Amino acid sequence: LLAPPPSSEDGDAVSVVPIHGDFLRADPSDPMFANVRAVMLDPSCSGSGIVNSPDRRTDEAGGGGGNKKEEERIRSLSNFQLVALKHAMSFPNVERIVYSTCSVHEEENE
């Protein structure tokens, strides 16, 4: 989590203050987040877009076909990502959300 620091004289934040915490537990109505205008959201994902990932090598060695366990994992990650994205949109003054995953799965990127 990043909270805006006290503003400069012209009203623009000059830096950010990191907060160690669970983003989904951050209360958008907390005055601490009143001036948050942008969120960079990099949620947990399958990592399927990482070329040399150990999971990818294991999948390729095992034939890779879309097994039920992997499909459920992708569905679960996609659901989590949607919850995180909706939470980011709930901050009242957010103007921009940057969303990124390292996944090639459509379910994680739509």
XYZ file of N, CA, C and O in Angstrom:
440
model
N 0.838 -1.174 0.000
C 0.000 0.000 0.000
C 0.883 1.238 0.000
O 1.906 1.269 0.659
N 0.463 2.226 -0.717
C 1.161 3.502 -0.706
C 0.166 4.583 -0.348
O -0.914 4.654 -0.916
N 0.521 5.387 0.595
C -0.341 6.508 0.982
C 0.342 7.789 0.558
O 1.560 7.887 0.599
N -0.428 8.770 0.145
C 0.189 10.033 -0.236
C 0.740 10.746 0.988
O 0.146 10.687 2.064
N 1.882 11.390 0.823
C 2.434 12.164 1.932
C 1.732 13.509 2.001
O 0.894 13.808 1.148
N 2.078 14.307 2.971
C 1.514 15.662 2.992
C 1.810 16.350 1.660
O 2.858 16.148 1.061
N 0.873 17.144 1.188
C 1.002 17.785 -0.118
C 1.987 18.939 -0.089
O 2.235 19.545 0.947
N 2.497 19.237 -1.273
C 3.352 20.406 -1.421
C 2.468 21.649 -1.453
O 1.248 21.550 -1.442
N 3.074 22.810 -1.540
C 2.305 24.055 -1.503
C 1.292 24.169 -2.633
O 0.232 24.754 -2.468
N 1.619 23.608 -3.815
C 0.684 23.727 -4.944
C -0.373 22.622 -4.939
O -1.174 22.514 -5.846
N -0.371 21.770 -3.890
C -1.406 20.757 -3.760
C -1.074 19.418 -4.377
O -1.824 18.467 -4.236
N 0.069 19.319 -5.072
C 0.453 18.042 -5.673
C 1.336 17.260 -4.707
O 2.237 17.817 -4.088
N 1.089 15.966 -4.609
C 1.933 15.121 -3.777
C 3.328 15.081 -4.382
O 3.488 15.060 -5.594
N 4.327 15.103 -3.537
C 5.693 15.106 -4.021
C 6.353 13.742 -3.909
O 7.405 13.529 -4.474
N 5.755 12.823 -3.193
C 6.285 11.471 -3.076
C 5.199 10.574 -2.494
O 4.082 11.012 -2.259
N 5.534 9.324 -2.259
C 4.590 8.395 -1.641
C 5.222 7.786 -0.399
O 6.444 7.745 -0.269
N 4.381 7.328 0.494
C 4.836 6.696 1.725
C 4.372 5.246 1.696
O 3.171 4.981 1.629
N 5.311 4.285 1.700
C 4.897 2.871 1.681
C 4.274 2.460 3.017
O 4.691 2.910 4.072
N 3.264 1.636 2.925
C 2.598 1.089 4.109
C 2.586 -0.414 3.957
O 2.079 -0.947 2.962
N 3.146 -1.116 4.915
C 3.129 -2.575 4.873
C 1.765 -3.036 5.365
O 1.407 -2.825 6.527
N 0.966 -3.609 4.471
C -0.366 -4.035 4.865
C -1.086 -4.745 3.745
O -0.578 -4.868 2.635
N -2.257 -5.213 4.037
C -3.099 -5.933 3.088
C -3.970 -4.926 2.343
O -4.830 -4.270 2.942
N -3.767 -4.798 1.044
C -4.506 -3.826 0.244
C -6.014 -4.008 0.369
O -6.764 -3.045 0.464
N -6.482 -5.255 0.390
C -7.921 -5.505 0.451
C -8.530 -5.089 1.790
O -9.745 -4.940 1.886
N -7.698 -4.882 2.788
C -8.200 -4.424 4.093
C -8.098 -2.917 4.255
O -8.544 -2.376 5.271
N -7.506 -2.259 3.274
C -7.417 -0.794 3.335
C -8.813 -0.217 3.139
O -9.508 -0.558 2.184
N -9.218 0.656 4.039
C -10.546 1.257 3.992
C -10.507 2.507 3.106
O -9.889 3.506 3.476
N -11.155 2.463 1.939
C -11.133 3.619 1.033
C -11.661 4.900 1.664
O -11.315 5.990 1.222
N -12.478 4.790 2.708
C -13.026 5.994 3.347
C -12.108 6.543 4.439
O -12.393 7.602 5.005
N -11.010 5.842 4.718
C -10.049 6.324 5.719
C -9.429 7.628 5.218
O -8.977 7.708 4.078
N -9.417 8.664 6.044
C -8.842 9.947 5.625
C -7.402 9.831 5.110
O -6.963 10.637 4.298
N -6.687 8.803 5.574
C -5.323 8.589 5.105
C -5.268 8.428 3.580
O -4.281 8.775 2.937
N -6.343 7.909 2.995
C -6.371 7.636 1.561
C -7.201 8.656 0.774
O -7.473 8.461 -0.409
N -7.584 9.733 1.429
C -8.466 10.722 0.796
C -7.868 11.343 -0.467
O -8.605 11.701 -1.383
N -6.560 11.448 -0.530
C -5.931 12.095 -1.681
C -5.315 11.108 -2.673
O -4.583 11.523 -3.569
N -5.590 9.827 -2.507
C -5.054 8.841 -3.442
C -5.716 9.054 -4.796
O -6.934 9.014 -4.922
N -4.901 9.315 -5.807
C -5.418 9.546 -7.159
C -5.050 8.437 -8.130
O -5.616 8.348 -9.211
N -4.083 7.598 -7.756
C -3.654 6.537 -8.661
C -3.337 5.284 -7.859
O -2.866 5.361 -6.730
N -3.624 4.142 -8.465
C -3.333 2.848 -7.848
C -2.584 2.010 -8.876
O -3.011 1.901 -10.028
N -1.468 1.436 -8.456
C -0.764 0.468 -9.290
C -1.090 -0.904 -8.727
O -0.721 -1.219 -7.596
N -1.824 -1.691 -9.488
C -2.314 -2.981 -9.029
C -1.597 -4.098 -9.776
O -1.747 -4.244 -10.986
N -0.801 -4.859 -9.057
C -0.055 -5.983 -9.615
C -0.444 -7.215 -8.805
O 0.301 -7.672 -7.944
N -1.654 -7.759 -9.070
C -2.177 -8.832 -8.228
C -1.491 -10.171 -8.483
O -0.854 -10.366 -9.513
N -1.661 -11.061 -7.536
C -1.171 -12.428 -7.724
C -1.747 -12.976 -9.017
O -2.917 -12.741 -9.338
N -0.911 -13.697 -9.760
C -1.383 -14.273 -11.020
C -0.704 -15.616 -11.243
O 0.149 -16.028 -10.464
N -1.053 -16.268 -12.344
C -0.520 -17.590 -12.644
C 0.946 -17.565 -13.043
O 1.630 -18.571 -12.955
N 1.435 -16.417 -13.499
C 2.826 -16.336 -13.939
C 3.073 -17.018 -15.268
O 4.218 -17.247 -15.647
N 2.002 -17.308 -15.987
C 2.141 -18.062 -17.241
C 2.906 -17.321 -18.327
O 3.373 -17.934 -19.279
N 3.073 -16.025 -18.181
C 3.805 -15.257 -19.178
C 5.294 -15.171 -18.905
O 6.031 -14.584 -19.678
N 5.749 -15.760 -17.813
C 7.175 -15.761 -17.499
C 7.819 -16.907 -18.276
O 7.518 -18.079 -18.044
N 8.695 -16.563 -19.187
C 9.250 -17.538 -20.128
C 9.956 -18.695 -19.442
O 9.731 -19.849 -19.786
N 10.781 -18.444 -18.462
C 11.562 -19.509 -17.834
C 11.062 -19.894 -16.450
O 11.839 -20.338 -15.619
N 9.758 -19.735 -16.200
C 9.247 -20.053 -14.870
C 9.280 -21.563 -14.635
O 9.037 -22.354 -15.547
N 9.584 -21.984 -13.401
C 9.591 -23.420 -13.086
C 8.246 -24.088 -13.367
O 8.189 -25.214 -13.840
N 7.133 -23.380 -13.090
C 5.804 -23.943 -13.331
C 5.598 -24.223 -14.813
O 5.040 -25.241 -15.192
N 6.042 -23.308 -15.655
C 5.866 -23.478 -17.099
C 6.667 -24.670 -17.599
O 6.189 -25.460 -18.390
N 7.910 -24.812 -17.111
C 8.729 -25.963 -17.543
C 8.076 -27.268 -17.101
O 8.054 -28.238 -17.834
N 7.517 -27.284 -15.894
C 6.845 -28.484 -15.392
C 5.617 -28.802 -16.237
O 5.381 -29.945 -16.602
N 4.820 -27.775 -16.574
C 3.630 -27.981 -17.406
C 3.998 -28.526 -18.774
O 3.357 -29.433 -19.285
N 5.050 -27.954 -19.387
C 5.456 -28.404 -20.717
C 5.960 -29.837 -20.674
O 5.674 -30.635 -21.554
N 6.701 -30.197 -19.633
C 7.227 -31.551 -19.506
C 6.103 -32.560 -19.305
O 6.185 -33.703 -19.760
N 5.034 -32.139 -18.657
C 3.925 -33.033 -18.372
C 2.860 -33.046 -19.449
O 1.781 -33.588 -19.263
N 3.115 -32.441 -20.585
C 2.126 -32.419 -21.657
C 1.331 -31.139 -21.682
O 0.770 -30.761 -22.689
N 1.239 -30.451 -20.539
C 0.667 -29.117 -20.492
C -0.826 -28.981 -20.669
O -1.380 -27.995 -20.271
N -1.539 -29.925 -21.244
C -2.961 -29.756 -21.538
C -3.738 -29.188 -20.374
O -3.422 -29.425 -19.235
N -4.770 -28.401 -20.643
C -5.535 -27.714 -19.614
C -6.239 -28.656 -18.660
O -7.380 -29.021 -18.886
N -5.564 -29.076 -17.599
C -6.188 -29.985 -16.644
C -7.133 -29.228 -15.711
O -7.071 -28.016 -15.579
N -8.021 -29.945 -15.076
C -9.049 -29.344 -14.203
C -8.432 -28.548 -13.057
O -8.921 -27.475 -12.717
N -7.352 -29.061 -12.479
C -6.720 -28.365 -11.355
C -6.182 -27.007 -11.801
O -6.366 -25.997 -11.115
N -5.531 -26.954 -12.947
C -4.994 -25.690 -13.458
C -6.121 -24.744 -13.844
O -6.037 -23.544 -13.590
N -7.185 -25.260 -14.448
C -8.325 -24.416 -14.808
C -8.947 -23.794 -13.565
O -9.309 -22.611 -13.565
N -9.058 -24.556 -12.495
C -9.613 -24.041 -11.241
C -8.688 -22.992 -10.637
O -9.145 -21.981 -10.110
N -7.394 -23.224 -10.734
C -6.419 -22.253 -10.221
C -6.552 -20.925 -10.968
O -6.579 -19.855 -10.342
N -6.667 -20.981 -12.286
C -6.822 -19.771 -13.091
C -8.126 -19.063 -12.732
O -8.161 -17.834 -12.573
N -9.193 -19.807 -12.571
C -10.493 -19.228 -12.208
C -10.399 -18.547 -10.831
O -10.898 -17.441 -10.638
N -9.743 -19.194 -9.881
C -9.591 -18.630 -8.545
C -8.752 -17.348 -8.582
O -9.107 -16.346 -7.951
N -7.651 -17.371 -9.319
C -6.819 -16.174 -9.450
C -7.595 -15.046 -10.115
O -7.527 -13.894 -9.693
N -8.341 -15.368 -11.149
C -9.133 -14.373 -11.857
C -10.167 -13.736 -10.928
O -10.366 -12.519 -10.949
N -10.813 -14.544 -10.100
C -11.788 -14.014 -9.139
C -11.116 -13.070 -8.142
O -11.644 -11.997 -7.834
N -9.945 -13.476 -7.637
C -9.202 -12.618 -6.711
C -8.829 -11.299 -7.388
O -8.953 -10.224 -6.799
N -8.367 -11.376 -8.624
C -7.959 -10.177 -9.356
C -9.133 -9.214 -9.532
O -8.975 -7.994 -9.410
N -10.307 -9.755 -9.806
C -11.493 -8.907 -9.952
C -11.836 -8.211 -8.630
O -12.153 -7.023 -8.614
N -11.744 -8.938 -7.533
C -12.001 -8.346 -6.218
C -11.013 -7.209 -5.960
O -11.395 -6.120 -5.518
N -9.737 -7.437 -6.258
C -8.716 -6.412 -6.036
C -8.956 -5.200 -6.933
O -8.818 -4.055 -6.492
N -9.345 -5.441 -8.184
C -9.609 -4.336 -9.107
C -10.815 -3.513 -8.651
O -10.779 -2.285 -8.645
N -11.877 -4.181 -8.240
C -13.057 -3.463 -7.738
C -12.713 -2.658 -6.487
O -13.196 -1.546 -6.297
N -11.857 -3.227 -5.641
C -11.447 -2.510 -4.433
C -10.659 -1.257 -4.816
O -10.883 -0.177 -4.245
N -9.767 -1.376 -5.779
C -8.996 -0.209 -6.239
C -9.934 0.873 -6.761
O -9.724 2.064 -6.521
N -10.999 0.480 -7.450
C -11.951 1.449 -8.000
C -12.821 2.082 -6.922
O -13.495 3.074 -7.170
N -12.816 1.521 -5.713
C -13.670 2.051 -4.654
C -13.055 3.243 -3.920
O -13.738 3.880 -3.122
N -11.793 3.558 -4.175
C -11.188 4.728 -3.556
C -11.778 5.962 -4.232
O -11.718 6.093 -5.458
N -12.375 6.863 -3.458
C -13.210 7.921 -4.036
C -12.518 8.891 -4.991
O -13.160 9.409 -5.897
N -11.240 9.130 -4.836
C -10.572 10.115 -5.687
C -9.612 9.503 -6.708
O -8.843 10.233 -7.331
N -9.663 8.201 -6.877
C -8.771 7.554 -7.840
C -9.158 7.953 -9.253
O -10.321 7.890 -9.643
N -8.163 8.394 -10.002
C -8.355 8.787 -11.389
C -7.743 7.773 -12.352
O -8.154 7.679 -13.502
N -6.715 7.048 -11.884
C -6.021 6.073 -12.731
C -5.745 4.802 -11.957
O -5.367 4.856 -10.791
N -5.904 3.693 -12.655
C -5.498 2.395 -12.109
C -4.633 1.739 -13.166
O -5.055 1.577 -14.314
N -3.423 1.380 -12.779
C -2.535 0.630 -13.663
C -2.624 -0.816 -13.201
O -2.364 -1.121 -12.040
N -3.010 -1.706 -14.112
C -3.225 -3.117 -13.785
C -2.251 -3.948 -14.607
O -2.155 -3.765 -15.822
N -1.533 -4.834 -13.956
C -0.612 -5.677 -14.707
C -0.545 -7.072 -14.107
O -0.603 -7.245 -12.897
N -0.451 -8.035 -14.983
C -0.160 -9.408 -14.581
C 0.934 -9.913 -15.507
O 1.214 -9.311 -16.541
N 1.519 -11.027 -15.148
C 2.486 -11.671 -16.035
C 1.864 -12.973 -16.545
O 2.497 -14.010 -16.584
N 0.610 -12.877 -16.936
C -0.145 -14.033 -17.397
C -0.518 -13.894 -18.861
O -0.798 -12.802 -19.344
N -0.564 -15.026 -19.553
C -1.037 -15.040 -20.941
C -2.494 -15.491 -21.025
O -3.072 -15.511 -22.099
N -3.077 -15.818 -19.881
C -4.466 -16.297 -19.858
C -5.448 -15.145 -19.958
O -5.381 -14.180 -19.188
N -6.367 -15.250 -20.877
C -7.378 -14.205 -21.082
C -8.176 -13.924 -19.815
O -8.474 -12.777 -19.499
N -8.486 -14.984 -19.060
C -9.287 -14.823 -17.838
C -8.615 -13.885 -16.847
O -9.285 -13.240 -16.042
N -7.285 -13.819 -16.860
C -6.578 -12.975 -15.909
C -6.345 -11.565 -16.438
O -5.867 -10.719 -15.707
N -6.680 -11.324 -17.671
C -6.357 -10.039 -18.270
C -7.567 -9.326 -18.851
O -7.422 -8.343 -19.566
N -8.741 -9.803 -18.595
C -9.947 -9.160 -19.130
C -10.728 -8.476 -18.036
O -10.754 -8.845 -16.938
